[in-house]
Tab-separated table of C-alpha atoms and ligand atoms in Angstrom:
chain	number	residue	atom	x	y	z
A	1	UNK	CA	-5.524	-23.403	-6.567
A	2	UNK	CA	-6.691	-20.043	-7.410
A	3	UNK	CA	-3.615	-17.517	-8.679
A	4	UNK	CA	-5.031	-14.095	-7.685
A	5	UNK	CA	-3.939	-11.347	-10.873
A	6	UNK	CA	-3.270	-8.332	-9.519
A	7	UNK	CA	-2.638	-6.823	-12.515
A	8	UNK	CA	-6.194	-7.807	-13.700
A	9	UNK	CA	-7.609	-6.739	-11.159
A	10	UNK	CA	-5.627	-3.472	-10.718
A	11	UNK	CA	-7.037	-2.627	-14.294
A	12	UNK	CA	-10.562	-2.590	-12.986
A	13	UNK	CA	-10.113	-0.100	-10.060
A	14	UNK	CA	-7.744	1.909	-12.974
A	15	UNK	CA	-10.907	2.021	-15.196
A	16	UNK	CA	-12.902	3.226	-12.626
A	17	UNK	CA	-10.499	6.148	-11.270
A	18	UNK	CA	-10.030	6.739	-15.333
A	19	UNK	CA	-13.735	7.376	-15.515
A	20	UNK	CA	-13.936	9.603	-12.030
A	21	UNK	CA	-11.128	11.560	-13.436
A	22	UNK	CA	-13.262	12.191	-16.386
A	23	UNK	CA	-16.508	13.198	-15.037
A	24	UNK	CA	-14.186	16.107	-12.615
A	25	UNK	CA	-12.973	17.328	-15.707
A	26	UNK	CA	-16.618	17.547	-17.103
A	27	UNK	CA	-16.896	20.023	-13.871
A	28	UNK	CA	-13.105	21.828	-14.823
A	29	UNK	CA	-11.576	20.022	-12.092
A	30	UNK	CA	-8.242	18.059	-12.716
A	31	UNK	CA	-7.307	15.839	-10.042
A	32	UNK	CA	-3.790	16.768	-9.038
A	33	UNK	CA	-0.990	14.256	-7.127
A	34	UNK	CA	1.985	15.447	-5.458
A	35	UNK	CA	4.517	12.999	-5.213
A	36	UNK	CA	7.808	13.639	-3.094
A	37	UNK	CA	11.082	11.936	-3.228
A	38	UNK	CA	14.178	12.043	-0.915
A	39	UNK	CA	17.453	10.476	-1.769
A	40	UNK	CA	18.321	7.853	-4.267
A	41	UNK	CA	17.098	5.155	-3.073
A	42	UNK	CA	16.523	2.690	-6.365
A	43	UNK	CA	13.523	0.814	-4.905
A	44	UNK	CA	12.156	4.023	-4.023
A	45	UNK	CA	13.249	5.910	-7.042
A	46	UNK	CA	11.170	3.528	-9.086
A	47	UNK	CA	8.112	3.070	-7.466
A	48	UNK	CA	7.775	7.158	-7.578
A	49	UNK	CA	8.572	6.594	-11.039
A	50	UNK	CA	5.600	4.485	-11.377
A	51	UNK	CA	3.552	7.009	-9.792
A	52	UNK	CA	4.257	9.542	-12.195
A	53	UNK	CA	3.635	7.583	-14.888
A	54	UNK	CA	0.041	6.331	-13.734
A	55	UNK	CA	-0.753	9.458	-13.157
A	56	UNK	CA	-0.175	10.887	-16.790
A	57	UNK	CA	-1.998	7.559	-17.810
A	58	UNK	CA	-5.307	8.334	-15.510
A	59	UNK	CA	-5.584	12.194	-16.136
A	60	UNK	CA	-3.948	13.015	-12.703
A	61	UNK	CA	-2.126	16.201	-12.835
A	62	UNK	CA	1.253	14.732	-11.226
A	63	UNK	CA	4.206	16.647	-9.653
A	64	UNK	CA	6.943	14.560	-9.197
A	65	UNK	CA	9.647	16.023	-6.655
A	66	UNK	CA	12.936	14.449	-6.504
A	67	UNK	CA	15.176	16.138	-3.767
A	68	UNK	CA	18.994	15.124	-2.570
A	69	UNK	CA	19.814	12.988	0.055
A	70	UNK	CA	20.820	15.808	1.890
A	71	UNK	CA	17.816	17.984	1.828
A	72	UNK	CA	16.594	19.019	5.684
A	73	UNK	CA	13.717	18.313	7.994
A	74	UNK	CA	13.567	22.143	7.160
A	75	UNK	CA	13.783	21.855	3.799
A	76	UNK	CA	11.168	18.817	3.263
A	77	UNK	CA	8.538	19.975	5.696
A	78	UNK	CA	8.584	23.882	4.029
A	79	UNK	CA	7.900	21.666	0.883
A	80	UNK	CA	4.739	19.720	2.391
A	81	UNK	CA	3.416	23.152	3.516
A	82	UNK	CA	3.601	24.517	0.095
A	83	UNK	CA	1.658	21.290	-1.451
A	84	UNK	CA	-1.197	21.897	1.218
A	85	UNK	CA	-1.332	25.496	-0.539
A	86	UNK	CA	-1.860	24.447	-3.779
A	87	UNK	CA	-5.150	24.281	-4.680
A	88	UNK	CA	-4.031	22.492	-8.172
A	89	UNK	CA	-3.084	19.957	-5.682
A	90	UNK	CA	-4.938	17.107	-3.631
A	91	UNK	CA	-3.119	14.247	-2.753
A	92	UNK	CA	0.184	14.620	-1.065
A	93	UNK	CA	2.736	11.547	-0.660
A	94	UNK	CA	6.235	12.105	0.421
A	95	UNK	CA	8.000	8.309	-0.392
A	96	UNK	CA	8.803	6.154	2.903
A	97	UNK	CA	11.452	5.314	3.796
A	98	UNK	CA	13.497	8.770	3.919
A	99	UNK	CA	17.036	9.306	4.523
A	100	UNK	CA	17.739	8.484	8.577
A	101	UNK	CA	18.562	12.038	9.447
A	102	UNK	CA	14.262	13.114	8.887
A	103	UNK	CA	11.736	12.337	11.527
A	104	UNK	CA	9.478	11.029	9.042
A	105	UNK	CA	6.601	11.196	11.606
A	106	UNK	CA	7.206	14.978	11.650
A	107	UNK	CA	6.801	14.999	8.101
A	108	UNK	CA	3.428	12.784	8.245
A	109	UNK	CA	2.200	14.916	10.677
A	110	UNK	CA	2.853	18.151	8.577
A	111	UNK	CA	0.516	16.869	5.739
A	112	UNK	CA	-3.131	18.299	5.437
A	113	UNK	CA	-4.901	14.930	6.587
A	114	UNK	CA	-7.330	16.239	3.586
A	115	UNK	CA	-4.469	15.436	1.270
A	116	UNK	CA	-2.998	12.333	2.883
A	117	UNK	CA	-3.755	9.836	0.268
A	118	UNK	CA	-1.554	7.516	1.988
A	119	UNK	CA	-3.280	7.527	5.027
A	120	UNK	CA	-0.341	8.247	7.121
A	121	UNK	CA	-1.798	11.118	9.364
A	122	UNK	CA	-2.983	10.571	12.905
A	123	UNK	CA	-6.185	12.152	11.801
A	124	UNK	CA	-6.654	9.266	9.310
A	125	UNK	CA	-5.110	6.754	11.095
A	126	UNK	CA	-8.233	7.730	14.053
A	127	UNK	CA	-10.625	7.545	11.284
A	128	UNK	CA	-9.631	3.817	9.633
A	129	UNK	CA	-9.926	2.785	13.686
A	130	UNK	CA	-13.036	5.036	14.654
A	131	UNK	CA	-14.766	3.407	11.063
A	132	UNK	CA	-15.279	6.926	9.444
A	133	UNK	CA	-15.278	6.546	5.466
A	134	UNK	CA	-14.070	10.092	4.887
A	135	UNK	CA	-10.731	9.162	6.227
A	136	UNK	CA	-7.797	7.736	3.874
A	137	UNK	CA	-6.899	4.380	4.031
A	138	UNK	CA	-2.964	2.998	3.262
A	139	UNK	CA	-3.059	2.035	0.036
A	140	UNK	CA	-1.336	-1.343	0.414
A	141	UNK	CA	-3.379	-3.069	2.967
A	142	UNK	CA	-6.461	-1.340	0.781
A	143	UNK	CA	-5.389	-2.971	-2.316
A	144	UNK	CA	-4.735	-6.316	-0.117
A	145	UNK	CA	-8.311	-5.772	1.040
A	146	UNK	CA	-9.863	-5.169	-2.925
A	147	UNK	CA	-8.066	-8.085	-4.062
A	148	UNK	CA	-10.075	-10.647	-1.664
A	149	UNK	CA	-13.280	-8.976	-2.367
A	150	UNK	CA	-12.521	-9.466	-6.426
A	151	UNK	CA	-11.378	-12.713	-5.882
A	152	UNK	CA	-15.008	-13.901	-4.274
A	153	UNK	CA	-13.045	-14.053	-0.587
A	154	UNK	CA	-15.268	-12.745	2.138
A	155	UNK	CA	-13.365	-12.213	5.102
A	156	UNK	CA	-16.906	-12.171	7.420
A	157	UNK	CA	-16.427	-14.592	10.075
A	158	UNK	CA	-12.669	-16.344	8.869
A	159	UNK	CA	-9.445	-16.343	10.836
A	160	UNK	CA	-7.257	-13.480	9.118
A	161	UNK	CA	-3.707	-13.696	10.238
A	162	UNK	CA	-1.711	-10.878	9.642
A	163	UNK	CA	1.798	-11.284	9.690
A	164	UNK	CA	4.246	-7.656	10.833
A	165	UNK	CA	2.709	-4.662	12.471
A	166	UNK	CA	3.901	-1.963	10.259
A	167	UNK	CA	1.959	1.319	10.132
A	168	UNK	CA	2.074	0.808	6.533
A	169	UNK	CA	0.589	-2.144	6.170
A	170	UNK	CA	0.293	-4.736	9.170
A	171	UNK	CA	-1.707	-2.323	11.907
A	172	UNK	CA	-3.803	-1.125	9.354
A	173	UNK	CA	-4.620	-4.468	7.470
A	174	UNK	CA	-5.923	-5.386	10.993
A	175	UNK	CA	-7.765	-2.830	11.366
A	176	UNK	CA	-9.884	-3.188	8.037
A	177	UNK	CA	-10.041	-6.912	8.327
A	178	UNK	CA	-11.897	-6.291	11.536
A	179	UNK	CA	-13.585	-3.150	11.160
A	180	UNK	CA	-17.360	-3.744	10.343
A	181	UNK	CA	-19.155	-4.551	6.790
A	182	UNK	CA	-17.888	-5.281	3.762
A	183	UNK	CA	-14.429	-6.425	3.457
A	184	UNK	CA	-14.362	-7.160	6.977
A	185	UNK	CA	-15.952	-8.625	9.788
A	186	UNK	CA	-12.904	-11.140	10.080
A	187	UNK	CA	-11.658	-12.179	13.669
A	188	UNK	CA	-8.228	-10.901	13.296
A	189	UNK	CA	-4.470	-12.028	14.587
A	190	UNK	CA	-1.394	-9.974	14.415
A	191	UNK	CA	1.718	-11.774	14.662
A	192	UNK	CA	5.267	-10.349	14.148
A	193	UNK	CA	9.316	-10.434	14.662
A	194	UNK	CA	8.444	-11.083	19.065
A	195	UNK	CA	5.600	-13.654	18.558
A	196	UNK	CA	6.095	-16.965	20.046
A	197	UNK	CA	5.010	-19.663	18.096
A	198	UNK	CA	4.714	-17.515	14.926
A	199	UNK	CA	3.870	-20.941	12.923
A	200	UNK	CA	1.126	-22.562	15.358
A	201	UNK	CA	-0.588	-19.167	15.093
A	202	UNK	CA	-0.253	-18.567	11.097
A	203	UNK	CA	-1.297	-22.354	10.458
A	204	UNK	CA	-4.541	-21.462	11.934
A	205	UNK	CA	-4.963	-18.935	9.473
A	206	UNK	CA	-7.822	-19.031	7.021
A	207	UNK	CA	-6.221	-15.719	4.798
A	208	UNK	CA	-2.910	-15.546	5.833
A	209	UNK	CA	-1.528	-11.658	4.950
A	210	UNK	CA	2.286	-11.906	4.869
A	211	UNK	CA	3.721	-8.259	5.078
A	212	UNK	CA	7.042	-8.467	6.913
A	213	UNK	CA	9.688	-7.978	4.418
A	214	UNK	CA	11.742	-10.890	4.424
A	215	UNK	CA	12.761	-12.927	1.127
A	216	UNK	CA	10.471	-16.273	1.135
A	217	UNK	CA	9.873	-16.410	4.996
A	218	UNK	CA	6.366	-18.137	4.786
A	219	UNK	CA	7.019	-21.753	4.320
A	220	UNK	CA	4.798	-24.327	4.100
A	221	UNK	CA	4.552	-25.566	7.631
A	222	UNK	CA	3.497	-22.043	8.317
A	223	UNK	CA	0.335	-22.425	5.703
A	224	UNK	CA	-2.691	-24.773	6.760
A	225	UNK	CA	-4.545	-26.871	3.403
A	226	UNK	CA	-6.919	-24.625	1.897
A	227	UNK	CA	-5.846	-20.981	3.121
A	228	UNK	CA	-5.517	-17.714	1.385
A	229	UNK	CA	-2.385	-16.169	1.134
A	230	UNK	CA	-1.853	-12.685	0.491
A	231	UNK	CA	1.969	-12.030	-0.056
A	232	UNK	CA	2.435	-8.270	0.474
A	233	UNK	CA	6.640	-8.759	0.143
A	234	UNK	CA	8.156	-6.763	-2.452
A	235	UNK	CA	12.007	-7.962	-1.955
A	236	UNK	CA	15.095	-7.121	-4.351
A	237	UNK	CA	17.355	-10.528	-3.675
A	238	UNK	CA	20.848	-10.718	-5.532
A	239	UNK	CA	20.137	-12.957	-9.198
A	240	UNK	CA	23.518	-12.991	-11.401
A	241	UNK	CA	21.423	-14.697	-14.222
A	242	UNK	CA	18.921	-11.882	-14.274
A	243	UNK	CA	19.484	-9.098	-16.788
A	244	UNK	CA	19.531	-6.202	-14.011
A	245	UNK	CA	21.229	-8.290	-11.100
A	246	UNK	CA	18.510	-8.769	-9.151
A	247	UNK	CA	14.983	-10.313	-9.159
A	248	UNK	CA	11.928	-9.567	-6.754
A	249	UNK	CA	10.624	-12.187	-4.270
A	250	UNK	CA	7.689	-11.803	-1.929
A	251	UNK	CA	7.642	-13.197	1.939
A	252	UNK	CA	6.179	-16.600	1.191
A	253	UNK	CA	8.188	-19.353	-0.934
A	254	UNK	CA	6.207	-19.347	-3.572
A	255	UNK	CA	7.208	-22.730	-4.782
A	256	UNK	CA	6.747	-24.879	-1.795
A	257	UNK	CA	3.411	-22.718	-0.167
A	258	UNK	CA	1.020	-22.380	-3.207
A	259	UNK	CA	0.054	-26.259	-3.374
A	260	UNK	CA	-1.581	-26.180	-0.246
A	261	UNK	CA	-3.333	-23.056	-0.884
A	262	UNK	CA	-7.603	-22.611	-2.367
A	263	UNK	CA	-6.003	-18.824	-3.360
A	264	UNK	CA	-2.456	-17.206	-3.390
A	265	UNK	CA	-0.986	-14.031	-4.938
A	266	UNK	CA	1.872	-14.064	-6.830
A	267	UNK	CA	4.844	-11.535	-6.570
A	268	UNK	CA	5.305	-9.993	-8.990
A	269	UNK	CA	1.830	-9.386	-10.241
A	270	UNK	CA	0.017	-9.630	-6.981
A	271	UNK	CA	-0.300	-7.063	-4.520
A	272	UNK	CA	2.147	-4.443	-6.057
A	273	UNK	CA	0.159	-2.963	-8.784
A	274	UNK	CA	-2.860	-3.013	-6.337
A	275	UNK	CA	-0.833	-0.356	-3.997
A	276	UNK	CA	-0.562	2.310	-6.903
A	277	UNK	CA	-4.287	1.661	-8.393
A	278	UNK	CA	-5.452	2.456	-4.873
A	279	UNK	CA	-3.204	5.207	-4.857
A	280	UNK	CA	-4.773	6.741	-7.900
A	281	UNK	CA	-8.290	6.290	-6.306
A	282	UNK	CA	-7.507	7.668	-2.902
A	283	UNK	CA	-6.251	10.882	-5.115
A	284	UNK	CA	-9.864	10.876	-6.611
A	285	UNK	CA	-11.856	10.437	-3.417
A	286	UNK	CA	-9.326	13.480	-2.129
A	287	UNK	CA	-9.920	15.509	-5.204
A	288	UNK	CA	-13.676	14.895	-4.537
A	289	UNK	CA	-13.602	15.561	-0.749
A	290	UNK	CA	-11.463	18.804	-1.215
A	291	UNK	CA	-13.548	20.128	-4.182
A	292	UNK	CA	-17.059	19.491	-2.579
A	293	UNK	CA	-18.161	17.227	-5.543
B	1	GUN	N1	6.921	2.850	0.867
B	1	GUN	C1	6.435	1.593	0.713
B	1	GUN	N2	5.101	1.623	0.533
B	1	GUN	C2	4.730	2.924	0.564
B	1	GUN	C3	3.491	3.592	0.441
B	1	GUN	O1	2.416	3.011	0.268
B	1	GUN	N3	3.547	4.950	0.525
B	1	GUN	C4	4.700	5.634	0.737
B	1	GUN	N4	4.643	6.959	0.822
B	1	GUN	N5	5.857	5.033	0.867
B	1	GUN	C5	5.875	3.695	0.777
């Protein structure tokens, strides 16, 4: 059994963005990251936190905005259309989810698409399904995507199971696992929360992507000998023994799946730092795009 390491591999794609960032400097131009907060969410608080702080660590010029809970629709969106402004500014990502009283597809839609490094938009959305390259890809199922292709998995021609249909990471997972070329070329199921048989379907899985947010719901009769299992869950469950009261668990039970699996990820370490080193390169490739370079 092969234990995928993220955080090895997250290193590589961080040395290559580190180097990018270098030669745009050579030319006077900084790569700059906007990253926008709403409420106090703690999960949320920290991963901007994170952001920010890879950022500094790259060379990214990074503008961290942390606004109340109560900020408005108003408020938020007159925010986003100052960010598009900025020229010192190319990647824009406002922190899902937000407070219930935004229309966070308002907000998504308010974002240049040339600075949607989280590949939100419609326009970019169209462009991961239409197979244009200049569009922005999410960065989860990207770094889902990178990790298989590090690892020595092709997905050409296997059974890749997704499991949820979020836009942030199940639709568009599917979408790259089936889109043409590298990385792709798999023959793709989507299963979620309404499928019948869920298990029948996910056994015949040869990468299994688990992305539906729900503490160790991929046992092993879900998991055929042999597969690939990318666990996408990052979830906070209650731990009195652990120093901050909590521990993280992914979707699949760890424990019980990873015998049966040729390749697994491991959470934490897995996918997680994957989503913020693709992060930092979709801020590049803006940065590029935007400056003509
Ligand atoms: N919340 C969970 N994942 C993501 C992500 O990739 N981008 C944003 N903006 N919010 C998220």
């Amino acid at each position: 059994m092969q234990l995928i390491d993220g955080k090895q591999i997250a290193l590589q794609v961080h040395a290559e963005t580190r180097s990018a960032v270098q030669a745009l400097k050579a030319r006077g131009i900084v790569p700059g990251l906007a990253v926008v907060l709403v409420g106090d969410d703690p999960a949320s608080r920290s991963y901007v936190r994170s952001k920010d702080k890879m950022s500094h660590e790259l060379g990214i010029h990074s503008a961290k905005h942390e606004l109340p809970a109560t900020t408005t629709q108003e408020e938020l969106i007159a925010l986003v259309e100052k960010l598009n402004a900025d020229p010192a500014i190319h990647g824009i990502l406002v922190q899902s989810p937000p407070p219930p009283h935004i229309d966070e597809a308002a907000v998504i839609r308010a974002i240049d698409p040339r600075k949607d490094v989280d590949g939100f938009h419609p326009v970019n959305v169209a462009k991961l399904a239409l197979d244009d390259p200049s569009g922005f890809v999410p960065c989860t199922p990207l770094g889902c995507q990178r990790l298989l292709l590090a690892s020595g998995i092709d997905p050409a021609g296997k059974h890749a199971v997704v499991i949820g249909r979020s836009m942030i990471v199940g639709k568009p997972m599917a979408l790259l696992l089936m889109a043409k070329g590298k990385g792709g070329d798999a023959t793709v199921t989507v299963v979620h929360s309404r499928s019948r048989n869920l298990a029948e379907l996910t056994r015949q899985a040869d990468i299994l992507v688990a992305a539906i947010g729900r503490p160790g719901f991929v046992k092993a009769g879900h998991v055929r000998e042999g597969a690939v299992v990318i666990d996408v869950g990052i979830n906070r469950v209650e731990d009195p023994t652990a120093a901050k009261g909590y521990r993280i668990v992914g979707d699949v039970a760890f424990e019980e799946v990873a015998p049966k699996c040729s390749a697994i990820t491991p959470v934490p370490g897995g996918v997680g730092p994957m989503t913020i080193a693709m992060l930092m390169a979709n801020t590049v490739k803006a940065c590029r795009q935007i400056s003509g370079v």
